[in-house]
CSV table of C-alpha atoms in Angstrom, one decimal:
chain,number,residue,atom,x,y,z
A,1,MET,CA,30.2,-19.7,-37.4
A,2,ALA,CA,26.6,-19.7,-36.1
A,3,LEU,CA,27.1,-23.1,-35.0
A,4,GLN,CA,30.3,-22.4,-33.3
A,5,SER,CA,28.8,-19.0,-31.7
A,6,GLU,CA,25.8,-21.0,-30.3
A,7,GLN,CA,27.8,-23.9,-28.9
A,8,GLN,CA,30.0,-21.2,-26.9
A,9,THR,CA,26.8,-19.7,-25.6
A,10,LEU,CA,25.2,-22.9,-24.6
A,11,ASN,CA,28.9,-23.8,-22.9
A,12,GLY,CA,28.5,-20.4,-20.9
A,13,SER,CA,25.0,-21.4,-19.7
A,14,VAL,CA,25.7,-24.6,-18.4
A,15,ALA,CA,28.9,-24.1,-16.5
A,16,ARG,CA,26.9,-24.8,-13.1
A,17,VAL,CA,25.7,-28.4,-14.3
A,18,ASP,CA,28.7,-29.7,-16.2
A,19,LYS,CA,29.3,-32.3,-13.5
A,20,ILE,CA,25.4,-33.6,-13.8
A,21,PRO,CA,25.0,-37.0,-15.8
A,22,LEU,CA,23.1,-35.9,-18.8
A,23,PRO,CA,21.0,-38.3,-20.6
A,24,CYS,CA,23.0,-37.5,-23.9
A,25,GLN,CA,26.0,-39.0,-22.3
A,26,LEU,CA,24.2,-42.4,-22.2
A,27,VAL,CA,22.3,-42.2,-25.5
A,28,GLY,CA,24.9,-40.0,-27.4
A,29,ASP,CA,25.4,-39.8,-31.1
A,30,ASP,CA,27.9,-41.1,-33.5
A,31,ASP,CA,30.7,-40.3,-31.0
A,32,SER,CA,29.3,-41.9,-28.2
A,33,GLN,CA,29.0,-44.8,-30.2
A,34,ALA,CA,32.6,-45.0,-31.0
A,35,SER,CA,32.9,-44.9,-27.0
A,36,GLY,CA,31.2,-48.1,-26.7
A,37,PHE,CA,27.5,-46.9,-26.3
A,38,SER,CA,24.4,-48.0,-28.4
A,39,ILE,CA,22.0,-45.5,-30.0
A,40,PRO,CA,18.3,-46.5,-29.6
A,41,ASP,CA,16.8,-46.2,-33.2
A,42,LEU,CA,14.0,-43.8,-32.5
A,43,PRO,CA,12.1,-41.3,-34.9
A,44,GLU,CA,13.4,-37.7,-34.6
A,45,ASP,CA,10.2,-36.4,-33.2
A,46,ILE,CA,10.9,-38.7,-30.3
A,47,TRP,CA,14.1,-37.4,-29.7
A,48,HIS,CA,12.7,-34.0,-29.7
A,49,HIS,CA,10.1,-34.9,-27.3
A,50,ILE,CA,12.8,-36.3,-25.0
A,51,HIS,CA,14.9,-33.1,-25.1
A,52,SER,CA,11.6,-31.1,-24.5
A,53,LEU,CA,11.4,-32.7,-21.1
A,54,MET,CA,14.8,-31.7,-19.7
A,55,PRO,CA,15.1,-28.2,-17.9
A,56,MET,CA,16.5,-25.7,-20.2
A,57,ASP,CA,20.2,-25.9,-18.4
A,58,VAL,CA,20.4,-29.6,-19.2
A,59,ALA,CA,18.9,-29.4,-22.5
A,60,ALA,CA,21.6,-27.0,-23.3
A,61,SER,CA,24.3,-29.3,-21.8
A,62,ALA,CA,22.7,-32.0,-24.1
A,63,ALA,CA,23.0,-29.7,-27.2
A,64,CYS,CA,26.6,-29.3,-26.6
A,65,LEU,CA,27.4,-32.8,-26.1
A,66,SER,CA,25.4,-34.4,-28.8
A,67,ARG,CA,24.7,-33.3,-32.4
A,68,ALA,CA,21.3,-34.9,-32.3
A,69,PHE,CA,20.2,-33.0,-29.4
A,70,LEU,CA,21.6,-29.7,-30.8
A,71,THR,CA,19.5,-30.2,-33.9
A,72,SER,CA,16.2,-30.4,-31.5
A,73,TRP,CA,17.6,-27.5,-29.5
A,74,ARG,CA,16.8,-25.2,-32.2
A,75,CYS,CA,12.8,-26.5,-31.7
A,76,TYR,CA,13.3,-26.4,-27.9
A,77,PRO,CA,9.7,-25.3,-26.4
A,78,LYS,CA,10.8,-23.6,-23.2
A,79,LEU,CA,13.2,-20.6,-23.3
A,80,ASP,CA,14.0,-19.0,-19.9
A,81,LEU,CA,16.4,-16.3,-20.5
A,82,ASN,CA,17.6,-14.7,-17.3
A,83,PRO,CA,21.2,-14.3,-15.9
A,84,ASP,CA,21.0,-17.2,-13.4
A,85,THR,CA,20.2,-19.7,-16.3
A,86,LEU,CA,22.6,-18.2,-18.8
A,87,CYS,CA,25.6,-17.0,-17.0
A,88,CYS,CA,27.7,-18.1,-14.0
A,89,GLU,CA,27.6,-15.9,-10.8
A,90,THR,CA,30.7,-13.9,-11.3
A,91,ASP,CA,30.5,-13.1,-15.0
A,92,ARG,CA,27.5,-11.7,-16.8
A,93,THR,CA,29.2,-9.3,-19.3
A,94,ASN,CA,28.2,-11.4,-22.0
A,95,LEU,CA,24.4,-12.0,-21.2
A,96,ARG,CA,23.3,-9.9,-24.3
A,97,CYS,CA,25.5,-11.9,-26.4
A,98,ARG,CA,24.2,-15.1,-25.2
A,99,VAL,CA,20.6,-14.3,-25.3
A,100,ASP,CA,21.1,-12.8,-29.0
A,101,ASN,CA,22.8,-15.7,-30.1
A,102,ILE,CA,20.1,-18.6,-28.6
A,103,LEU,CA,17.4,-16.7,-30.1
A,104,ARG,CA,19.1,-15.9,-33.3
A,105,ASN,CA,19.9,-19.8,-33.7
A,106,HIS,CA,16.6,-20.9,-32.5
A,107,SER,CA,14.2,-21.4,-35.2
A,108,GLY,CA,11.0,-20.3,-33.6
A,109,ILE,CA,9.3,-23.5,-34.7
A,110,GLY,CA,7.9,-25.4,-31.6
A,111,LEU,CA,8.6,-22.7,-29.3
A,112,LYS,CA,5.7,-22.8,-26.6
A,113,ILE,CA,7.0,-20.8,-23.5
A,114,LEU,CA,9.3,-17.7,-23.5
A,115,ASP,CA,10.4,-16.0,-20.3
A,116,ILE,CA,12.9,-13.0,-20.5
A,117,ASN,CA,13.8,-11.7,-17.1
A,118,LEU,CA,16.2,-8.8,-17.3
A,119,TRP,CA,15.4,-7.1,-14.4
A,120,HIS,CA,18.9,-5.9,-13.6
A,121,GLU,CA,20.0,-5.6,-17.2
A,122,LYS,CA,19.5,-2.2,-18.5
A,123,SER,CA,22.1,-2.8,-21.3
A,124,CYS,CA,19.7,-5.3,-23.0
A,125,ILE,CA,16.7,-3.0,-23.4
A,126,PRO,CA,17.6,-1.9,-27.0
A,127,TYR,CA,17.9,-5.4,-28.2
A,128,ILE,CA,14.2,-6.7,-26.8
A,129,ASP,CA,12.3,-5.5,-30.0
A,130,SER,CA,14.5,-7.7,-32.3
A,131,TRP,CA,14.4,-10.7,-29.7
A,132,LEU,CA,10.5,-10.5,-29.5
A,133,GLN,CA,10.4,-10.5,-33.2
A,134,LEU,CA,12.5,-13.7,-33.3
A,135,ALA,CA,10.9,-15.7,-30.8
A,136,VAL,CA,7.2,-14.8,-30.6
A,137,THR,CA,6.0,-17.0,-33.7
A,138,PRO,CA,2.8,-19.0,-34.5
A,139,GLY,CA,2.2,-21.5,-32.0
A,140,ILE,CA,3.8,-19.6,-28.8
A,141,GLU,CA,1.6,-20.2,-25.6
A,142,GLU,CA,3.0,-18.0,-22.9
A,143,ILE,CA,5.0,-14.9,-22.8
A,144,THR,CA,6.9,-13.4,-19.8
A,145,LEU,CA,8.8,-10.2,-20.0
A,146,THR,CA,10.2,-8.7,-16.7
A,147,LEU,CA,12.4,-5.5,-17.1
A,148,CYS,CA,14.1,-3.0,-14.9
A,149,GLU,CA,12.9,0.2,-16.7
A,150,GLU,CA,10.0,1.3,-18.7
A,151,TYR,CA,9.8,-0.3,-22.3
A,152,ASN,CA,7.4,0.2,-24.8
A,153,PHE,CA,5.7,-3.4,-25.6
A,154,PRO,CA,5.3,-3.8,-29.5
A,155,CYS,CA,1.6,-5.1,-29.9
A,156,SER,CA,2.5,-5.9,-33.5
A,157,VAL,CA,4.4,-9.1,-32.3
A,158,LEU,CA,1.0,-10.6,-31.2
A,159,SER,CA,-0.3,-10.3,-34.7
A,160,ASP,CA,-0.8,-13.0,-37.1
A,161,GLY,CA,-0.4,-16.5,-36.0
A,162,ALA,CA,0.8,-15.6,-32.2
A,163,ARG,CA,-2.3,-13.9,-31.8
A,164,ASN,CA,-4.3,-17.2,-31.9
A,165,SER,CA,-2.0,-19.3,-29.7
A,166,VAL,CA,-0.7,-17.1,-27.2
A,167,ARG,CA,-2.7,-18.2,-23.6
A,168,SER,CA,-0.6,-16.2,-21.3
A,169,LEU,CA,0.7,-12.7,-21.3
A,170,HIS,CA,2.8,-11.2,-18.2
A,171,LEU,CA,4.5,-7.8,-18.5
A,172,THR,CA,6.5,-5.9,-15.9
A,173,ASN,CA,7.7,-2.4,-16.5
A,174,CYS,CA,6.3,-1.9,-20.0
A,175,THR,CA,4.0,0.6,-21.6
A,176,PHE,CA,1.2,-1.5,-23.4
A,177,ARG,CA,-1.0,0.3,-25.6
A,178,PRO,CA,-3.2,-2.4,-27.6
A,179,MET,CA,-4.8,-0.8,-30.6
A,180,PRO,CA,-7.9,-2.0,-32.3
A,181,GLU,CA,-5.8,-3.4,-34.9
A,182,LEU,CA,-4.4,-6.0,-32.6
A,183,GLY,CA,-7.4,-8.0,-33.3
A,184,THR,CA,-8.8,-10.8,-31.4
A,185,LEU,CA,-6.8,-12.8,-28.8
A,186,ARG,CA,-8.8,-15.9,-29.3
A,187,SER,CA,-6.6,-18.1,-26.6
A,188,LEU,CA,-5.5,-15.7,-24.2
A,189,THR,CA,-6.6,-17.0,-20.8
A,190,THR,CA,-4.2,-15.3,-18.1
A,191,LEU,CA,-3.0,-11.5,-18.2
A,192,LYS,CA,-0.7,-10.3,-15.7
A,193,LEU,CA,0.3,-6.5,-15.8
A,194,TRP,CA,2.6,-5.3,-13.2
A,195,SER,CA,3.8,-1.7,-13.2
A,196,VAL,CA,2.5,-1.5,-16.7
A,197,ARG,CA,1.1,1.8,-18.3
A,198,ILE,CA,-2.2,1.2,-19.8
A,199,THR,CA,-5.4,3.0,-19.4
A,200,GLY,CA,-8.6,1.8,-18.1
A,201,ASP,CA,-10.3,2.2,-21.8
A,202,GLU,CA,-7.3,0.4,-23.4
A,203,LEU,CA,-7.8,-2.7,-21.0
A,204,GLU,CA,-11.2,-2.9,-21.4
A,205,ARG,CA,-10.6,-3.0,-25.5
A,206,LEU,CA,-8.1,-5.6,-25.0
A,207,LEU,CA,-10.4,-7.8,-22.6
A,208,SER,CA,-13.4,-7.5,-25.0
A,209,ASN,CA,-11.0,-8.9,-27.8
A,210,SER,CA,-9.9,-11.9,-25.4
A,211,PRO,CA,-13.0,-13.9,-25.3
A,212,SER,CA,-11.4,-16.9,-23.3
A,213,MET,CA,-10.0,-14.6,-20.7
A,214,GLU,CA,-9.9,-16.5,-17.1
A,215,HIS,CA,-7.6,-14.5,-14.7
A,216,LEU,CA,-6.6,-11.0,-14.8
A,217,ARG,CA,-3.8,-9.7,-12.1
A,218,LEU,CA,-2.8,-5.9,-11.9
A,219,GLN,CA,-0.2,-4.6,-9.9
A,220,ASP,CA,0.9,-1.0,-9.7
A,221,CYS,CA,-1.0,0.3,-13.0
A,222,LYS,CA,-1.3,4.1,-12.4
A,223,GLU,CA,-3.1,4.8,-15.3
A,224,ILE,CA,-6.3,3.0,-14.6
A,225,ILE,CA,-9.0,5.1,-13.1
A,226,VAL,CA,-12.1,2.9,-13.7
A,227,LEU,CA,-11.6,-0.9,-14.3
A,228,LYS,CA,-14.5,-2.5,-16.2
A,229,ILE,CA,-14.7,-5.9,-17.0
A,230,PRO,CA,-17.1,-6.7,-20.0
A,231,SER,CA,-19.9,-9.1,-19.9
A,232,MET,CA,-18.9,-11.2,-22.8
A,233,LEU,CA,-16.2,-12.8,-20.8
A,234,GLN,CA,-18.4,-16.0,-19.7
A,235,GLN,CA,-15.2,-17.7,-18.5
A,236,PHE,CA,-13.7,-15.0,-16.4
A,237,SER,CA,-13.3,-16.5,-12.7
A,238,TYR,CA,-10.2,-14.7,-10.8
A,239,LEU,CA,-9.4,-10.7,-10.7
A,240,GLU,CA,-6.6,-9.4,-8.7
A,241,VAL,CA,-5.9,-5.7,-8.3
A,242,SER,CA,-3.1,-4.7,-6.1
A,243,GLY,CA,-1.6,-1.3,-5.5
A,244,CYS,CA,-3.3,0.4,-8.3
A,245,TRP,CA,-4.0,3.4,-6.1
A,246,ASN,CA,-5.9,5.7,-8.8
A,247,VAL,CA,-8.4,3.2,-9.3
A,248,GLN,CA,-11.5,4.9,-8.3
A,249,ALA,CA,-14.4,2.2,-9.4
A,250,VAL,CA,-14.1,-1.5,-10.2
A,251,GLU,CA,-17.2,-2.5,-12.7
A,252,ASN,CA,-17.6,-6.1,-13.4
A,253,LYS,CA,-20.3,-7.3,-15.8
A,254,ALA,CA,-18.7,-10.7,-16.2
A,255,PRO,CA,-21.2,-13.3,-14.8
A,256,ASN,CA,-19.0,-16.0,-13.2
A,257,LEU,CA,-16.5,-14.3,-11.4
A,258,THR,CA,-16.0,-16.0,-8.2
A,259,ARG,CA,-12.4,-14.8,-6.6
A,260,PHE,CA,-11.5,-11.3,-6.2
A,261,LEU,CA,-8.5,-9.8,-4.3
A,262,LEU,CA,-8.3,-6.1,-3.9
A,263,ILE,CA,-5.7,-4.2,-2.3
A,264,GLY,CA,-6.5,-0.4,-2.5
A,265,LYS,CA,-8.4,2.3,-0.7
A,266,ASP,CA,-12.1,3.5,-1.2
A,267,GLU,CA,-12.7,1.9,-4.5
A,268,LYS,CA,-16.4,1.8,-5.6
A,269,LEU,CA,-17.4,-1.8,-6.3
A,270,SER,CA,-19.8,-2.9,-8.6
A,271,LEU,CA,-19.8,-6.6,-9.1
A,272,GLY,CA,-22.9,-7.3,-11.0
A,273,GLU,CA,-24.5,-10.7,-10.8
A,274,ALA,CA,-21.3,-12.1,-10.2
A,275,SER,CA,-21.6,-10.9,-6.5
A,276,GLN,CA,-24.0,-13.8,-6.0
A,277,MET,CA,-21.6,-16.0,-7.2
A,278,MET,CA,-18.3,-15.1,-5.4
A,279,LYS,CA,-17.0,-17.8,-3.2
A,280,ALA,CA,-13.6,-16.2,-2.2
A,281,PHE,CA,-13.0,-12.6,-1.6
A,282,SER,CA,-9.8,-10.8,-0.1
A,283,LEU,CA,-9.8,-7.0,0.7
A,284,SER,CA,-6.8,-4.8,2.1
A,285,ARG,CA,-7.5,-1.1,3.1
A,286,ASN,CA,-8.3,1.1,5.8
A,287,ASP,CA,-11.4,0.0,8.0
A,288,ALA,CA,-11.5,-2.9,5.9
A,289,VAL,CA,-12.9,-5.0,9.0
A,290,CYS,CA,-15.9,-2.5,9.6
A,291,TYR,CA,-16.7,-2.6,5.7
A,292,GLY,CA,-16.6,-6.3,5.7
A,293,ARG,CA,-19.1,-6.7,8.4
A,294,ALA,CA,-21.2,-4.0,7.5
A,295,GLU,CA,-21.4,-4.4,3.7
A,296,LEU,CA,-20.2,-8.0,2.4
A,297,PRO,CA,-23.2,-9.8,3.7
A,298,SER,CA,-25.7,-8.3,1.5
A,299,MET,CA,-23.1,-7.7,-1.3
A,300,MET,CA,-21.5,-11.3,-1.3
A,301,PRO,CA,-24.0,-13.6,0.5
A,302,ASN,CA,-22.4,-16.8,-0.7
A,303,LEU,CA,-19.0,-16.4,0.2
A,304,GLU,CA,-17.1,-19.3,1.4
A,305,SER,CA,-13.7,-17.8,2.0
A,306,LEU,CA,-13.1,-14.3,3.6
A,307,VAL,CA,-9.8,-12.0,3.9
A,308,LEU,CA,-9.8,-8.7,5.5
A,309,SER,CA,-6.4,-6.7,6.3
A,310,SER,CA,-6.7,-3.1,7.8
A,311,PHE,CA,-4.0,-0.8,7.8
A,312,SER,CA,-5.8,1.3,10.2
A,313,GLU,CA,-9.2,0.2,12.1
A,314,VAL,CA,-11.0,3.2,13.6
A,315,HIS,CA,-14.7,1.8,13.8
A,316,THR,CA,-15.6,-1.6,15.3
A,317,PRO,CA,-17.5,-3.9,13.3
A,318,PRO,CA,-21.4,-3.6,14.0
A,319,MET,CA,-23.7,-6.2,15.3
A,320,LEU,CA,-26.2,-6.6,12.4
A,321,PRO,CA,-28.6,-9.2,11.2
A,322,THR,CA,-27.1,-9.8,7.9
A,323,LYS,CA,-25.2,-12.9,7.9
A,324,PHE,CA,-22.7,-15.2,5.9
A,325,LEU,CA,-24.6,-18.2,5.7
A,326,ASN,CA,-22.0,-20.2,3.9
A,327,LEU,CA,-18.6,-18.7,5.1
A,328,LYS,CA,-16.2,-21.4,6.1
A,329,HIS,CA,-13.0,-19.7,6.4
A,330,LEU,CA,-12.3,-16.2,8.1
A,331,ALA,CA,-8.9,-14.3,8.2
A,332,ILE,CA,-8.5,-10.8,10.0
A,333,GLN,CA,-5.4,-8.7,10.1
A,334,ILE,CA,-5.1,-5.5,11.8
A,335,CYS,CA,-1.9,-4.1,11.5
A,336,TRP,CA,-1.6,-0.8,12.9
A,337,GLY,CA,-5.1,-0.2,14.3
A,338,THR,CA,-3.8,1.2,17.7
A,339,TYR,CA,-2.2,4.4,15.8
A,340,SER,CA,-5.9,5.3,15.1
A,341,SER,CA,-8.0,3.8,17.8
A,342,PRO,CA,-5.8,2.9,20.9
A,343,SER,CA,-8.9,1.0,22.5
A,344,TYR,CA,-10.1,-0.9,19.4
A,345,ASP,CA,-12.2,-3.3,21.0
A,346,TYR,CA,-11.1,-6.8,19.5
A,347,PHE,CA,-14.1,-8.9,21.1
A,348,SER,CA,-16.2,-6.7,19.0
A,349,LEU,CA,-14.8,-9.2,16.3
A,350,VAL,CA,-17.4,-11.9,17.8
A,351,SER,CA,-19.9,-9.9,15.4
A,352,PHE,CA,-18.3,-12.2,12.6
A,353,LEU,CA,-18.9,-15.5,14.7
A,354,ASP,CA,-22.3,-14.3,15.3
A,355,ALA,CA,-22.8,-13.9,11.2
A,356,CYS,CA,-21.1,-17.1,10.2
A,357,PRO,CA,-22.9,-20.0,11.5
A,358,SER,CA,-21.2,-22.5,9.3
A,359,MET,CA,-17.3,-21.2,10.0
A,360,GLU,CA,-14.7,-23.7,10.4
A,361,THR,CA,-11.5,-22.0,10.6
A,362,TRP,CA,-10.7,-18.6,11.8
A,363,TYR,CA,-7.3,-16.8,11.6
A,364,LEU,CA,-6.7,-13.4,13.5
A,365,ASN,CA,-3.7,-11.5,13.4
A,366,VAL,CA,-3.6,-8.5,15.9
A,367,TYR,CA,-0.2,-7.3,15.3
A,368,GLN,CA,0.4,-3.9,16.8
A,369,ASP,CA,3.6,-1.6,18.0
A,370,ARG,CA,1.9,-0.4,21.0
A,371,SER,CA,0.9,-1.7,24.7
A,372,GLU,CA,-2.3,0.5,25.4
A,373,TYR,CA,-4.6,-2.3,26.6
A,374,GLU,CA,-5.5,-3.3,30.0
A,375,SER,CA,-3.9,-6.2,31.2
A,376,VAL,CA,-5.6,-9.4,32.2
A,377,PHE,CA,-3.3,-9.4,35.4
A,378,GLY,CA,-5.2,-8.0,38.4
A,379,ALA,CA,-8.2,-7.5,36.4
A,380,SER,CA,-11.6,-9.1,36.6
A,381,LEU,CA,-12.6,-11.1,33.7
A,382,HIS,CA,-16.2,-10.8,32.2
A,383,PHE,CA,-16.6,-13.6,30.1
A,384,ARG,CA,-19.6,-12.3,27.5
A,385,GLN,CA,-21.8,-14.5,25.7
A,386,LEU,CA,-20.9,-15.7,22.4
A,387,PRO,CA,-23.2,-17.8,19.8
A,388,GLU,CA,-23.6,-21.4,21.2
A,389,HIS,CA,-22.3,-24.5,19.3
A,390,LEU,CA,-19.9,-22.7,17.0
A,391,LYS,CA,-18.6,-25.1,14.3
A,392,LEU,CA,-15.1,-23.6,14.6
A,393,LYS,CA,-12.7,-26.3,14.1
A,394,SER,CA,-9.4,-24.2,13.6
A,395,VAL,CA,-8.4,-20.9,15.4
A,396,GLU,CA,-5.0,-19.0,15.2
A,397,ILE,CA,-4.2,-15.8,17.0
A,398,VAL,CA,-1.1,-14.3,16.1
A,399,GLY,CA,0.5,-11.5,17.9
A,400,PHE,CA,-1.3,-12.6,21.0
A,401,LYS,CA,-0.9,-10.6,24.1
A,402,SER,CA,-1.6,-10.4,27.8
A,403,ALA,CA,-4.3,-8.0,27.2
A,404,LYS,CA,-7.5,-8.7,29.0
A,405,ILE,CA,-9.6,-8.1,25.9
A,406,LEU,CA,-7.9,-10.8,24.0
A,407,VAL,CA,-7.7,-13.4,26.9
A,408,GLU,CA,-11.6,-13.0,27.2
A,409,LEU,CA,-12.1,-13.4,23.3
A,410,THR,CA,-9.8,-16.6,23.3
A,411,CYS,CA,-11.6,-18.0,26.4
A,412,CYS,CA,-15.3,-17.4,25.2
A,413,ILE,CA,-14.2,-18.9,21.9
A,414,VAL,CA,-12.9,-22.2,23.6
A,415,LYS,CA,-15.9,-22.4,25.4
A,416,SER,CA,-18.7,-22.1,22.7
A,417,ALA,CA,-16.6,-23.9,19.9
A,418,THR,CA,-17.8,-27.3,20.8
A,419,SER,CA,-16.1,-28.9,17.7
A,420,LEU,CA,-12.7,-27.2,18.1
A,421,GLU,CA,-9.9,-29.4,17.3
A,422,ARG,CA,-6.8,-26.8,17.0
A,423,LEU,CA,-6.0,-23.8,19.0
A,424,LYS,CA,-2.8,-21.9,17.9
A,425,LEU,CA,-1.6,-18.8,19.9
A,426,ASN,CA,1.6,-17.0,18.5
A,427,THR,CA,2.8,-14.6,21.0
A,428,PHE,CA,4.9,-12.8,18.4
A,429,ASP,CA,3.8,-11.1,15.1
A,430,GLY,CA,4.2,-13.8,12.6
A,431,PHE,CA,6.3,-12.0,10.1
A,432,SER,CA,9.7,-12.6,11.0
A,433,ARG,CA,9.8,-15.9,13.2
A,434,CYS,CA,12.9,-17.9,12.4
A,435,SER,CA,10.7,-21.2,12.4
A,436,GLU,CA,7.9,-22.8,14.1
A,437,GLU,CA,10.1,-25.1,15.7
A,438,ASN,CA,11.8,-23.9,19.3
A,439,ASN,CA,15.3,-24.5,18.2
A,440,SER,CA,17.5,-22.5,20.3
A,441,ASP,CA,20.4,-23.0,17.6
A,442,CYS,CA,18.4,-21.8,14.6
A,443,ARG,CA,20.3,-19.8,12.0
A,444,ASP,CA,17.6,-18.9,9.6
A,445,GLU,CA,18.1,-15.9,7.5
A,446,MET,CA,14.9,-14.6,8.9
A,447,CYS,CA,16.6,-13.6,12.3
A,448,ARG,CA,16.3,-10.2,13.3
A,449,PRO,CA,16.7,-8.0,16.4
A,450,ILE,CA,13.9,-8.5,18.8
A,451,ARG,CA,13.3,-5.5,21.4
A,452,LYS,CA,13.4,-6.1,25.0
A,453,ALA,CA,9.9,-4.7,25.4
A,454,VAL,CA,8.5,-7.5,22.7
A,455,LEU,CA,10.1,-10.2,24.5
A,456,LYS,CA,8.9,-9.1,28.0
A,457,GLU,CA,5.2,-8.9,26.7
A,458,ALA,CA,5.6,-12.4,25.2
A,459,SER,CA,6.5,-14.0,28.4
A,460,ARG,CA,3.5,-12.1,30.2
A,461,ALA,CA,1.3,-13.7,27.5
A,462,LEU,CA,2.7,-17.0,28.1
A,463,VAL,CA,1.8,-16.7,31.8
A,464,ALA,CA,-1.7,-15.5,30.6
A,465,ILE,CA,-2.2,-18.3,28.6
A,466,THR,CA,-1.1,-20.7,31.3
A,467,ARG,CA,-3.3,-19.2,33.9
A,468,HIS,CA,-6.6,-18.6,32.1
A,469,ILE,CA,-6.8,-20.5,28.8
A,470,GLU,CA,-4.9,-23.5,28.8
A,471,ASP,CA,-7.2,-25.6,31.2
A,472,LYS,CA,-10.0,-24.5,29.4
A,473,VAL,CA,-9.2,-26.2,26.1
A,474,PRO,CA,-10.9,-29.4,25.8
A,475,ALA,CA,-8.9,-32.6,25.7
A,476,SER,CA,-10.0,-33.3,22.2
A,477,ALA,CA,-8.3,-30.1,20.9
A,478,LYS,CA,-4.7,-29.5,20.4
A,479,LEU,CA,-3.2,-26.3,22.0
A,480,THR,CA,0.1,-24.8,20.3
A,481,VAL,CA,1.8,-22.0,21.8
A,482,LEU,CA,4.4,-20.1,19.9
A,483,GLU,CA,7.0,-17.8,21.5
A,484,PRO,CA,9.4,-15.3,19.7
A,485,CYS,CA,12.1,-16.8,17.9
A,486,PRO,CA,14.4,-18.3,20.5
A,487,CYS,CA,17.8,-18.7,18.8
A,488,PRO,CA,20.7,-16.8,20.0
A,489,ARG,CA,21.0,-14.6,17.1
A,490,CYS,CA,17.7,-12.9,17.9
A,491,ARG,CA,17.9,-12.7,21.3
A,492,SER,CA,21.2,-11.4,21.6
A,493,THR,CA,20.8,-8.1,19.5
A,494,HIS,CA,18.0,-6.5,21.3
A,495,MET,CA,17.5,-2.8,20.0
A,496,ASP,CA,16.9,-0.3,23.0
A,497,ASP,CA,13.2,1.0,22.9
A,498,ARG,CA,14.6,4.4,23.2
A,499,LYS,CA,16.7,4.4,19.8
A,500,ARG,CA,13.4,3.6,17.9
A,501,ARG,CA,11.6,6.8,19.1
């Protein structure tokens, strides 16, 4: 009965691949020999290895068609259990039974990767405890659990042998309370917690018991107030904190942290000696640009890559003597700065050019929904002095408009960047363009209505580029100009500006 049940489960999971020529149809078993195929005389572990290299849906098909592969299926190392792999698009009513049958008939031996994704399946929540007990066995290396509602993750499944083998743990929508009796997770290198209820003290205790930890990613973890990274984590190199809005401070003592992404608000940063080691930093919050110029050169003097994204930029970055001597790549995005400061001086961003003598690539997104800047048309241009002999090789400006201040900034960069190889000016916001090809018959899913005012301003920006910038670009550099999506679907569905107010 168990064998029959499992075969039914596997048959259901491969409805979409039944026309794919499968390896087992060629090498087969006794039945295939009767059909004229020969069976290579290979050891059982070789057959298991061949089976393990197949994608799960193909491996399941092979198990349905070959008794040899059905045996190795019970030791299959990668279980990706989600509606897309186990059910057809029109029938997901038996998902729970399918998952249950697969896990109960899998021996647990040889399982390395377990991915249970039940984002839209509330009915499965009561069964997850038993599924984890069946699947999380000694030797497992990666566990991913993605759920649609909060679930109490049983730390007991990580005890014994599994505690020594698990390398990656990714939990979504869980309560995770690692207690001291959990012990040391000797092999854990990657921890991802998304919408997980865990306190800062609990997380610190878990990290202290994970000496091999290298990567930590936290998203929407509301119970963490102070995030502490212990000094014993000698291999810890990457930290990502996104949308954990209650975090007030990040205190890092791990000496080799080199990459840090922070999307937050006013967190106090204390990075210890790792601040001297930091190579890549990404910061997204209000006044990120001003903060980045004023504080980061002294805090992270050896940065090589910097991303600054600001929701509201009230102050302009100051001209200071401190420098990023090693910074090569800079990206700045100011999303809604004009709401707080309609006269924001984008030319003040040259403070970064002055501070970054080794910078090679600069990405600038000046997306904004209001046009309150002086137009370049009819205005006299004053090209202010920039640092000479900039090493810039690639410059991209997204949201380029006919504003005088942006035209002046671009012209000065072109004049001073003697090594410039590429200048890309995108006259749209960069987020919803169908494609970068001017395909007038585009049918991309990214198509969306474009307001008439936006199209009008884009046309003005094109004229400004032709009149004031194009002839200043050296012959050795490539100028690329992108317009808003040209496809009829976008341009025929304009929204009246008055409807948005």
